[in-house]
Coordinates of C-alpha atoms in Angstrom, one line a residue:
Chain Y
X1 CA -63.8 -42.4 81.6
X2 CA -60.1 -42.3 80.7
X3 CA -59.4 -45.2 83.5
X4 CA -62.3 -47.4 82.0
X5 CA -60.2 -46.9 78.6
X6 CA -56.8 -47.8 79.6
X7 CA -58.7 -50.8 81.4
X8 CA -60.1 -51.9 78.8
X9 CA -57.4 -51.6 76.7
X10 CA -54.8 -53.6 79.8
X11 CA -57.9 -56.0 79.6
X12 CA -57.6 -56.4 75.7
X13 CA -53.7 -56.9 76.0
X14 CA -53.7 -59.4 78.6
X15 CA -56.3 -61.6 76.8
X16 CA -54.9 -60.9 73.5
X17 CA -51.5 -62.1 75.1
X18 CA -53.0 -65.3 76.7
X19 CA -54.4 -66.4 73.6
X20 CA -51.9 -65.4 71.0
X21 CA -48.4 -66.5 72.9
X22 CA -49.1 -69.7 72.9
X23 CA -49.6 -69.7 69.1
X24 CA -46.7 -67.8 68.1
X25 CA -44.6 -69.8 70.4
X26 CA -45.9 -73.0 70.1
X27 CA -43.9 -73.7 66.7
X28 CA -40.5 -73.2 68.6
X29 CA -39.4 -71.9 71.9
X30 CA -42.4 -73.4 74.7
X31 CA -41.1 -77.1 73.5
X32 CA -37.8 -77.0 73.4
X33 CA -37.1 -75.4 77.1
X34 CA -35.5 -77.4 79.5
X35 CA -37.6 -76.8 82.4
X36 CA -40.8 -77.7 80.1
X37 CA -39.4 -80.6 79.5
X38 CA -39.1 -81.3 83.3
X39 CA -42.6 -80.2 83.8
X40 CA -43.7 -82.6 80.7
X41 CA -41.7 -85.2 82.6
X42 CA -43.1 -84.7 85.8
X43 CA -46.6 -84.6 84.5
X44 CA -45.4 -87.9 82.6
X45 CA -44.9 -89.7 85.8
X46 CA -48.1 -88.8 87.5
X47 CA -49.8 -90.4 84.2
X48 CA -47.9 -93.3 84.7
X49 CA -49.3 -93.6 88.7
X50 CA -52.9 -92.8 87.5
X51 CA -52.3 -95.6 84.5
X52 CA -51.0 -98.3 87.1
X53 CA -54.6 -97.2 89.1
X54 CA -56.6 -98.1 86.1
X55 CA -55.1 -101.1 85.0
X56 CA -57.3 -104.1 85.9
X57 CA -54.9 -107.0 86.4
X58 CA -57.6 -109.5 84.6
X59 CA -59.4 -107.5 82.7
X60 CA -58.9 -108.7 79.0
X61 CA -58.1 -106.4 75.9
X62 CA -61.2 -107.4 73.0
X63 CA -60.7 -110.3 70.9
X64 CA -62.0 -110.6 67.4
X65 CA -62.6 -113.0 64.8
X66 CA -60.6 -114.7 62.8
X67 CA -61.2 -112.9 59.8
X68 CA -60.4 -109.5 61.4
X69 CA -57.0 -110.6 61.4
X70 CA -54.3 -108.7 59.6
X71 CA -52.5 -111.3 57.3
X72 CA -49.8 -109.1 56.2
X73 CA -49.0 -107.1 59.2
X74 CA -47.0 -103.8 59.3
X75 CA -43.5 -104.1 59.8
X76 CA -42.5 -101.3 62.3
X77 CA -39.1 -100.2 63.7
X78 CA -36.4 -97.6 63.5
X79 CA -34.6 -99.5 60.6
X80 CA -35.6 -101.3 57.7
X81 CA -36.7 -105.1 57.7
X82 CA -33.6 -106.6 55.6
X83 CA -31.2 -105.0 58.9
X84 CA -33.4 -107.0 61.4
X85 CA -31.1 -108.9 63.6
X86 CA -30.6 -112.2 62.2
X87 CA -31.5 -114.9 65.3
X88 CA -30.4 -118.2 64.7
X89 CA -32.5 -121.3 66.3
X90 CA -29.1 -123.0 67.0
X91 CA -27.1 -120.3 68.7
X92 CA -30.1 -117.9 70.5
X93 CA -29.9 -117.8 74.6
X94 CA -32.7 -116.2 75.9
X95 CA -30.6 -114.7 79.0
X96 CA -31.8 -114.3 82.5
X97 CA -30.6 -111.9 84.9
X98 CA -31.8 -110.0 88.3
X99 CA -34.8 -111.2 90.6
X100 CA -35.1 -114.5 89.3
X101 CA -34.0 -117.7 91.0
X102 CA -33.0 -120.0 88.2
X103 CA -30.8 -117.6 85.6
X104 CA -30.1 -120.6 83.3
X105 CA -30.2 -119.3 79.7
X106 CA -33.2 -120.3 77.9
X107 CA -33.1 -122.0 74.0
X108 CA -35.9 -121.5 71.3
X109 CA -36.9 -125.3 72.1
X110 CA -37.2 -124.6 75.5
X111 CA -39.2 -121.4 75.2
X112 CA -41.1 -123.2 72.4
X113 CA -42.1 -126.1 75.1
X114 CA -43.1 -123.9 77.6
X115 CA -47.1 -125.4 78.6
X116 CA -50.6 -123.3 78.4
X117 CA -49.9 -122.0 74.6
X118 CA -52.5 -120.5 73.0
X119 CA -53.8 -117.9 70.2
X120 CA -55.1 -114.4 70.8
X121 CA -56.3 -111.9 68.0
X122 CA -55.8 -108.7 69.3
X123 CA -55.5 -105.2 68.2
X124 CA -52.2 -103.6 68.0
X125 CA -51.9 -99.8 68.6
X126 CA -49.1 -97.9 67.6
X127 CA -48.0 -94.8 69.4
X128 CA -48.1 -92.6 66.5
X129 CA -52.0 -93.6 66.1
X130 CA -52.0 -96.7 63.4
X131 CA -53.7 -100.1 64.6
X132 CA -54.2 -103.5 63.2
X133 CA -55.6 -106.5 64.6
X134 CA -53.3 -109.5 64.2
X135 CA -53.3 -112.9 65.3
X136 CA -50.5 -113.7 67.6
X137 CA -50.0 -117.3 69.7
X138 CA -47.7 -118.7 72.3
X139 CA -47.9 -119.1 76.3
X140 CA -47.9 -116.1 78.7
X141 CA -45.0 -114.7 80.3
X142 CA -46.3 -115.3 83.3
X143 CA -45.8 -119.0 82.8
X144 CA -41.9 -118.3 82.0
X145 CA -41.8 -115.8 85.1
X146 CA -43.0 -118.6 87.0
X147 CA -41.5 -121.2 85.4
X148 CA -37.6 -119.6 86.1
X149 CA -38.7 -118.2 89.9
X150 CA -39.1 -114.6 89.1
X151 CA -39.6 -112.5 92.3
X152 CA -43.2 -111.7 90.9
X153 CA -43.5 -108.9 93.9
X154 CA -40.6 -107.0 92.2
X155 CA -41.9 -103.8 90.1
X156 CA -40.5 -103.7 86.4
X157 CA -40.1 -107.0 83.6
X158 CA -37.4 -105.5 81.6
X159 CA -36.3 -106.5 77.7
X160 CA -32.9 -106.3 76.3
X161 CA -32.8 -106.6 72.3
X162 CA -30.6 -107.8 70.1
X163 CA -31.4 -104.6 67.9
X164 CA -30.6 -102.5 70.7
X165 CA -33.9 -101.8 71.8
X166 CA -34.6 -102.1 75.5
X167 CA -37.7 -101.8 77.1
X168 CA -39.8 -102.6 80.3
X169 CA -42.9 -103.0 81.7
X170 CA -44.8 -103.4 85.4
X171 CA -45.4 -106.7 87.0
X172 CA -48.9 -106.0 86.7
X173 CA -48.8 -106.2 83.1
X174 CA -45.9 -109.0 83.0
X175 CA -48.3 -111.3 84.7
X176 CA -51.6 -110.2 82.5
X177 CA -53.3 -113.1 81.0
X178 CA -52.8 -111.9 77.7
X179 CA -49.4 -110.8 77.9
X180 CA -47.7 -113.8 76.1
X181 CA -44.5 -114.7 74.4
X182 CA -45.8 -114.1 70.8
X183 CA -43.4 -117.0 68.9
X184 CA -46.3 -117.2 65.8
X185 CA -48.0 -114.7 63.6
X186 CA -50.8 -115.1 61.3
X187 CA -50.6 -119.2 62.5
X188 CA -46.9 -119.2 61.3
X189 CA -43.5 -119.1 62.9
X190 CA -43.1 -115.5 64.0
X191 CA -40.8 -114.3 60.3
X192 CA -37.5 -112.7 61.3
X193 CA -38.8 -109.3 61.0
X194 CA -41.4 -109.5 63.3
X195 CA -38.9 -110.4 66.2
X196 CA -38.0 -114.1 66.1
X197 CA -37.7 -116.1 68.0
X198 CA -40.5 -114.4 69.5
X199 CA -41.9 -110.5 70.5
X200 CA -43.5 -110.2 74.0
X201 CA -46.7 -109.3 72.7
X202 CA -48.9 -106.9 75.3
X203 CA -52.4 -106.5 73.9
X204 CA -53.0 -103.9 76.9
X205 CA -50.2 -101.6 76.6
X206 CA -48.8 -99.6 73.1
X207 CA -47.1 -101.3 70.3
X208 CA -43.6 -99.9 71.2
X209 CA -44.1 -102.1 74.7
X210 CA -44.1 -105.2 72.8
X211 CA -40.6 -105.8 72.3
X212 CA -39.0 -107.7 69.6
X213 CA -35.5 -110.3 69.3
X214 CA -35.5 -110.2 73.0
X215 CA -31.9 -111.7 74.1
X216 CA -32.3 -110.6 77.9
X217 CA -35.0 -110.4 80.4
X218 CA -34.4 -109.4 83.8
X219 CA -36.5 -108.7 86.9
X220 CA -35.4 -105.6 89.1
X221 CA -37.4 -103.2 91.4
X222 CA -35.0 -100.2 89.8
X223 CA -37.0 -98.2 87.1
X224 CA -35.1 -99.6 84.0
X225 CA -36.8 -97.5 81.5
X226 CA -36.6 -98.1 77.6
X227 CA -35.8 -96.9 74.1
X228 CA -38.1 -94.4 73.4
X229 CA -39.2 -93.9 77.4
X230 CA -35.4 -92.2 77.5
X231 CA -36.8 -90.2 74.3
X232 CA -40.1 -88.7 76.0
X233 CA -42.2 -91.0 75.1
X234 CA -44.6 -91.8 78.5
X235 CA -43.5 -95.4 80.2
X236 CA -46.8 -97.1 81.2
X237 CA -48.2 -96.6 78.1
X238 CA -51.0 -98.5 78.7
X239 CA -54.4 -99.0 76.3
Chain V
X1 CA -87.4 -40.1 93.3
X2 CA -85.3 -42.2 90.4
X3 CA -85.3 -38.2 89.1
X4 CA -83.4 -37.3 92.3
X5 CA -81.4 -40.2 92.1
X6 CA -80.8 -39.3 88.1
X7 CA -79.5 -35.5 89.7
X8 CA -77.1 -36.9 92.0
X9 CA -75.4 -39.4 89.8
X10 CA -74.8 -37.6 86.6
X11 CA -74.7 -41.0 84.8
X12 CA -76.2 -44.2 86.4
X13 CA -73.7 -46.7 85.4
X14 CA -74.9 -51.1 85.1
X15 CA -72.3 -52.8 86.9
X16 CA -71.6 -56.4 85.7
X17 CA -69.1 -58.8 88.0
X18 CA -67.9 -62.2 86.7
X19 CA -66.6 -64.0 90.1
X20 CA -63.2 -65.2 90.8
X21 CA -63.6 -68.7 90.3
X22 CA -65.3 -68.1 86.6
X23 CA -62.1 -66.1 85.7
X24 CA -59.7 -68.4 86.9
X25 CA -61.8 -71.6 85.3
X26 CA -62.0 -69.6 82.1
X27 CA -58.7 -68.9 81.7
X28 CA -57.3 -72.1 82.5
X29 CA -59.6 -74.1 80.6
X30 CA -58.6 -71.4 77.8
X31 CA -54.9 -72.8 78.3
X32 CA -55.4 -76.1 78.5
X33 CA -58.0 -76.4 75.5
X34 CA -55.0 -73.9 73.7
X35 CA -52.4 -76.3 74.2
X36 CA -54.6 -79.6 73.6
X37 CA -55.7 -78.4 70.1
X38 CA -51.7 -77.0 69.8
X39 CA -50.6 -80.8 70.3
X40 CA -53.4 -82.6 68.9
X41 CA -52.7 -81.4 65.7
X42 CA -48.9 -82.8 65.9
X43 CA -50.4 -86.1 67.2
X44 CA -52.9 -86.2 64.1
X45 CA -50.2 -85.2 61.5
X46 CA -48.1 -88.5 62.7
X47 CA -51.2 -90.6 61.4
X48 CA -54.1 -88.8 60.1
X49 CA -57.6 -90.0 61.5
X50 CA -59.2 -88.8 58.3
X51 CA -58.3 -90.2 54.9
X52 CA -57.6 -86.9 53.9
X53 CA -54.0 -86.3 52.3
X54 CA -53.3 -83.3 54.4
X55 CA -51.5 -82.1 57.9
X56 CA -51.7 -79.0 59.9
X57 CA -48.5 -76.7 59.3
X58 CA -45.8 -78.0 61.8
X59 CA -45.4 -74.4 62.9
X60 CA -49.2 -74.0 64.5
X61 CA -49.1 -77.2 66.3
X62 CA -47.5 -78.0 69.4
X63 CA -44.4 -80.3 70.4
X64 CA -41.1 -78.2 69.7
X65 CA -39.0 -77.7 66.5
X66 CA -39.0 -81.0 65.0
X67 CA -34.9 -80.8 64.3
X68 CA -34.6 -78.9 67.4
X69 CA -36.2 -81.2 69.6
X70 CA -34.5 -84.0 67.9
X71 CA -31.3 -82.9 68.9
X72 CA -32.0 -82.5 72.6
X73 CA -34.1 -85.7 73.0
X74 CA -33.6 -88.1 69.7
X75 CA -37.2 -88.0 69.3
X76 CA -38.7 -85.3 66.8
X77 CA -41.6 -84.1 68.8
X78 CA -44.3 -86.7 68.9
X79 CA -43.5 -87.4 72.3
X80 CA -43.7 -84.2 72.7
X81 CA -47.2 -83.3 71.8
X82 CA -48.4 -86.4 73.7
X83 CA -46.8 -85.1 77.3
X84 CA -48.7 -81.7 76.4
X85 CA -51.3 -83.3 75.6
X86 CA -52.0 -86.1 78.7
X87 CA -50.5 -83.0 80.5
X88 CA -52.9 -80.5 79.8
X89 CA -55.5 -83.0 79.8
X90 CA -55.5 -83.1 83.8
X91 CA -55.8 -79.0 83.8
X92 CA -59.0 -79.3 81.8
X93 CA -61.1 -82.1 83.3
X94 CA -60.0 -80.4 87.0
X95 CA -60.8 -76.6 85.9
X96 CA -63.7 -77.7 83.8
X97 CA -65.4 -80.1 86.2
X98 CA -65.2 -77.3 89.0
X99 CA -66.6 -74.9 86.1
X100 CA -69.4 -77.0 85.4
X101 CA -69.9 -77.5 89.2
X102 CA -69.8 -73.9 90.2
X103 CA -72.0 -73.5 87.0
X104 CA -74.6 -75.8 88.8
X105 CA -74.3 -75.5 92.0
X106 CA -74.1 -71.5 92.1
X107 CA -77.3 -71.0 89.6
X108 CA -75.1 -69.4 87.2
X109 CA -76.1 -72.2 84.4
X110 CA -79.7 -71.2 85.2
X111 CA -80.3 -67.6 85.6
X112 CA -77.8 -67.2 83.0
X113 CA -77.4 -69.7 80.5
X114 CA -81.6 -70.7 79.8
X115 CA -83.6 -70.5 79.0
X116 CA -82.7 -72.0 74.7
X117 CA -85.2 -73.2 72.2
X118 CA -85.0 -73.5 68.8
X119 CA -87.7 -70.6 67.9
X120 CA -85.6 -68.0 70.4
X121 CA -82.6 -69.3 68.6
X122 CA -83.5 -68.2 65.1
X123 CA -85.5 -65.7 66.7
X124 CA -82.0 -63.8 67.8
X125 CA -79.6 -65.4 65.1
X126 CA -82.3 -63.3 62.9
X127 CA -82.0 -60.0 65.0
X128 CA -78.0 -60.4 65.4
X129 CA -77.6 -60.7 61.6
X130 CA -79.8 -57.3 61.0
X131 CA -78.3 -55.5 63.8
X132 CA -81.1 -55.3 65.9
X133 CA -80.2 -57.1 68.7
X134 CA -79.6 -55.7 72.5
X135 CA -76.6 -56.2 74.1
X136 CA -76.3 -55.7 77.8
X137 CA -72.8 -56.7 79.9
X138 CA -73.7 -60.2 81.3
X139 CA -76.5 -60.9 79.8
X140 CA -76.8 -63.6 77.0
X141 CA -78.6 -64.0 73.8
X142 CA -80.2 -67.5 72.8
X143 CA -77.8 -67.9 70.2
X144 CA -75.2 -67.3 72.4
X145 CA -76.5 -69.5 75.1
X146 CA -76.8 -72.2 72.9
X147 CA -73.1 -71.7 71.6
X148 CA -72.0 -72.0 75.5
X149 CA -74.1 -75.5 75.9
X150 CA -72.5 -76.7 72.6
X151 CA -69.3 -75.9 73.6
X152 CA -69.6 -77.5 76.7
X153 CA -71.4 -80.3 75.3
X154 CA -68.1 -80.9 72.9
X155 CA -65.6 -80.8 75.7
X156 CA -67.6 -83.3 77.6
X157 CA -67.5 -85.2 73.8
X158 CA -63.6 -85.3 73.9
X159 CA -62.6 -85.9 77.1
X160 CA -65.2 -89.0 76.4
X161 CA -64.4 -89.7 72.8
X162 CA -60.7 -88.9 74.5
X163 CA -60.9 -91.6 77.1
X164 CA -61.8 -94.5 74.5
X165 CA -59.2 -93.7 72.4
X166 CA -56.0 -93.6 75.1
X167 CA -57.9 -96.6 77.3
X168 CA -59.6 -99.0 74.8
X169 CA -59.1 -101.6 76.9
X170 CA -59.8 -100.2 80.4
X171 CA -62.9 -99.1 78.8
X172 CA -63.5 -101.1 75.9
X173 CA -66.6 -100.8 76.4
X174 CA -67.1 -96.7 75.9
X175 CA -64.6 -97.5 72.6
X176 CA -67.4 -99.9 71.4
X177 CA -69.9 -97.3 72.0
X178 CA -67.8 -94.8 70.2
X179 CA -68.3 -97.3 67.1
X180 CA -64.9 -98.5 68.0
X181 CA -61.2 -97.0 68.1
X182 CA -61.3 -96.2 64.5
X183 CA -64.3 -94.2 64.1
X184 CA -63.5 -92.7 67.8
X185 CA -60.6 -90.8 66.6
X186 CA -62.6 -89.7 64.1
X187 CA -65.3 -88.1 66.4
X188 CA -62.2 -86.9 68.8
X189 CA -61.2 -84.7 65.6
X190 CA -64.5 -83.5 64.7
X191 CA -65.1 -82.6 68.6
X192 CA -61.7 -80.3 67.9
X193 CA -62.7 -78.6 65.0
X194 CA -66.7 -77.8 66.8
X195 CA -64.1 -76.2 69.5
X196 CA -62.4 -74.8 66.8
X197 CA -65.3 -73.0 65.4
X198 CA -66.8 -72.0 68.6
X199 CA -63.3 -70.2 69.3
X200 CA -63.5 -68.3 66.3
X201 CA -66.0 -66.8 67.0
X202 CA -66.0 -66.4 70.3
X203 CA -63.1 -64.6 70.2
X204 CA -64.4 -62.4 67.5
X205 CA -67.4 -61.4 69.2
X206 CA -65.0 -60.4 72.5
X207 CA -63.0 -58.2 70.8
X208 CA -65.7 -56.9 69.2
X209 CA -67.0 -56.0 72.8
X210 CA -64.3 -55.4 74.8
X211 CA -65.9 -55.0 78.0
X212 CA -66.8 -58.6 78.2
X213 CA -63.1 -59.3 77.6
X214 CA -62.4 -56.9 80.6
X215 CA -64.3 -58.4 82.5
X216 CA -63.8 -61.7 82.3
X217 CA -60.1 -60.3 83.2
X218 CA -60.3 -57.9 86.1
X219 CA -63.8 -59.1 87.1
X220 CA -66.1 -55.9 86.3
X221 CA -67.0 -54.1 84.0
X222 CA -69.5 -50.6 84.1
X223 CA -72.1 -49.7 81.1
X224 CA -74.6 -46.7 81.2
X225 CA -77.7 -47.7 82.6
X226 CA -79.4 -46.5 79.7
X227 CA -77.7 -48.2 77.5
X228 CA -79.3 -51.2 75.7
X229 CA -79.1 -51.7 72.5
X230 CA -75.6 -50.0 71.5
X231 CA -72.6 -53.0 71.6

């Protein structure tokens, strides 16, 4: 009977162990190790390879009406809106580098002729678990990526900011229907804290995919990563 | 001859086994469940799903020392709790879905697990509450039976409820039937705190009978044959 005690007891520890460590470390130590994070990381990637499986190329995010449409939408960024990068009409370049065969730097009325603009009212969802649907219109980057010769078999889109933001996305996504080059909100010229002259606006990936006061995009098959990718923050990030 | 028997064992003992594979499901569904409620909480602090002016304490949930993991990342532990989370969430769909499969396959859901009805439910909810009621190793009461379907039945409710709210537009359509992205994070907590519940108790009543704990451990556990209604 004395074995079927201490038994019991091991059997009590053990359980009690499972269950409580994580608890008590939870608020401190399991986080914060460095081979955590490389398991994190790891497990990170493998999300981003099972996102890229589900990701239908054509299949559209949901539309809604017009009156579901956010007229004041959230401003959203790491400083406030009166430090938004300034970006005058007269002296922005869109610059061009990498995969691309023409690497001309593009003005706003060039960007604002490109062909095939339209209007989408989408729902934007933030990272940290906030949405709002807003109304967001100009053509889609595919017509741009197209337009400039873009090797569209290369893997990443990537985004320099004028902020210092950087960002970048899969072709897949680069080449979605929907994802266009958002240069109007709410029917109005997209306001200098929303990212003007325009914020590549993804309706199927997470807010902080949709960059803003782009200066640079550039086509590359080398995993560019982003601002808050670097940060932990999972890179497909898809919805 | 059970006399004869009874003179050559002193005492008879019931043997109950739980097999390897419930063990191993059970304790790493335990883990993954432990660290998806850890880092859901830190997910639902950063933006509240219910209009509720209130956040778990930092220290219970999961995703680092906010200033800690600042300094080695720049981020302050958001992105944290989301790896855990989308981690562990791979863990628990694998270790549950062999679970449930085993659970089916095996007869285990069957010979032990039903059958439930709502009479036999109040019937032993009625008995538990005035002590009366038997408990042998491994074997179930309705009330209990009917905690393990509704614990299951809440898993299978967030990994759902779960999948419309990271893929709303792979599968817009399960969002809609969620009542759309909103109201399914809404339902995604409320799954949490019915797994929340079920834990409490669940790991009340173990430690109240250790032997179930021991042997959902080391994989058996021994009870006097005689004995039937002591706990």
């Amino acid at each position: 009977m004395k074995l079927t005690g201490t038994l019991e007891r091991r059997g009590l520890l053990r359980g009690g162990l499972s269950l409580g460590a994580l608890t008590l470390l939870t608020g401190c130590d399991i986080s914060d190790n460095d081979s955590v994070h490389r398991a994190l990381a790891a497990m990170s990637r493998w999300n981003d390879r099972a996102q890229a499986a589900l990701f239908g190329g054509t299949r559209l995010a949901p539309v809604f009406a017009e009156k579901d449409a956010v007229k004041d939408f959230r401003y959203n960024a790491f400083f406030a809106a009166k430090d938004s990068p300034q970006l005058a009409a007269g002296d922005y370049k869109l610059e061009l580098s990498g995969l691309i065969a023409d690497k001309k730097p593009w003005t706003v009325d060039m960007l604002y002729g490109l062909p095939e603009q339209s209007s989408q009212i989408t729902r934007h969802v933030c990272v940290e678990g906030w949405s709002m649907i807003g109304k967001w219109s100009g053509p889609p980057l595919s017509v741009l990526l197209r337009t400039v010769g873009a090797d569209l078999s290369a893997k990443y889109v990537g985004f320099q900011c004028a902020d210092g933001y950087h960002g970048s996305i899969d072709m897949a996504s680069a080449l979605h229907p929907q994802t266009i080059l958002a240069f109007k909100l709410s029917d109005e010229v997209l306001p200098v804290k929303y990212g003007y002259p325009f914020k590549v606006r993804i309706p199927t990936k997470l807010g902080f995919k949709n960059p803003k006061w782009v200066t640079t995009m550039y086509v590359t098959n080398r995993y560019p990563g982003g601002f808050w990718e670097d940060r932990g923050y999972n890179w497909f990030s898809g919805l | 001859m059970s006399a004869a028997l009874g003179r050559i064992t002193p005492r008879r003992l019931r043997v109950h086994r739980t097999p390897l594979i419930v063990r191993v499901t059970h304790w790493l569904n335990a883990l993954a469940i432990l660290i998806m409620i850890g880092s859901g909480w830190r997910i639902y602090n950063w933006y509240p799903a219910l209009p509720l002016d209130w956040q778990f304490p930092v220290w219970i949930s999961l995703g680092g020392d906010p200033r800690v993991t600042q300094g080695l990342t720049g981020e302050d532990g958001l992105a944290n709790a989301l790896a855990w989370h989308f981690g562990a969430l791979w863990l628990l769909a694998i270790s549950f879905v062999v679970y449930l499969a085993y659970g089916l396959l095996s007869g285990h859901f069957r010979r032990d697990l039903l059958p439930i009805s709502p009479s036999g439910f109040v019937r032993d909810l009625m008995a538990a509450a005035q002590g009366r009621l038997a408990h042998r190793l491994g074997e179930q009461n309705i009330v209990q039976r009917t905690l393990y379907w509704g614990v299951m039945l809440a898993i299978v409710l967030m990994l759902v409820s779960g999948l419309a709210i990271w893929k709303p537009v792979q599968f817009s359509g399960l969002t809609w039937l969620f009542g759309g992205y909103e109201t399914a994070r809404v339902i995604h907590f409320l799954g949490m705190a019915a797994i929340v519940g079920f834990l409490v108790v669940h790991v009340a009543l173990s430690l109240l009978v250790p032997k179930t704990l021991q042997s959902m451990v080391t994989g058996i556990a021994t009870e006097p044959a005689d004995e039937g209604i002591s706990r």
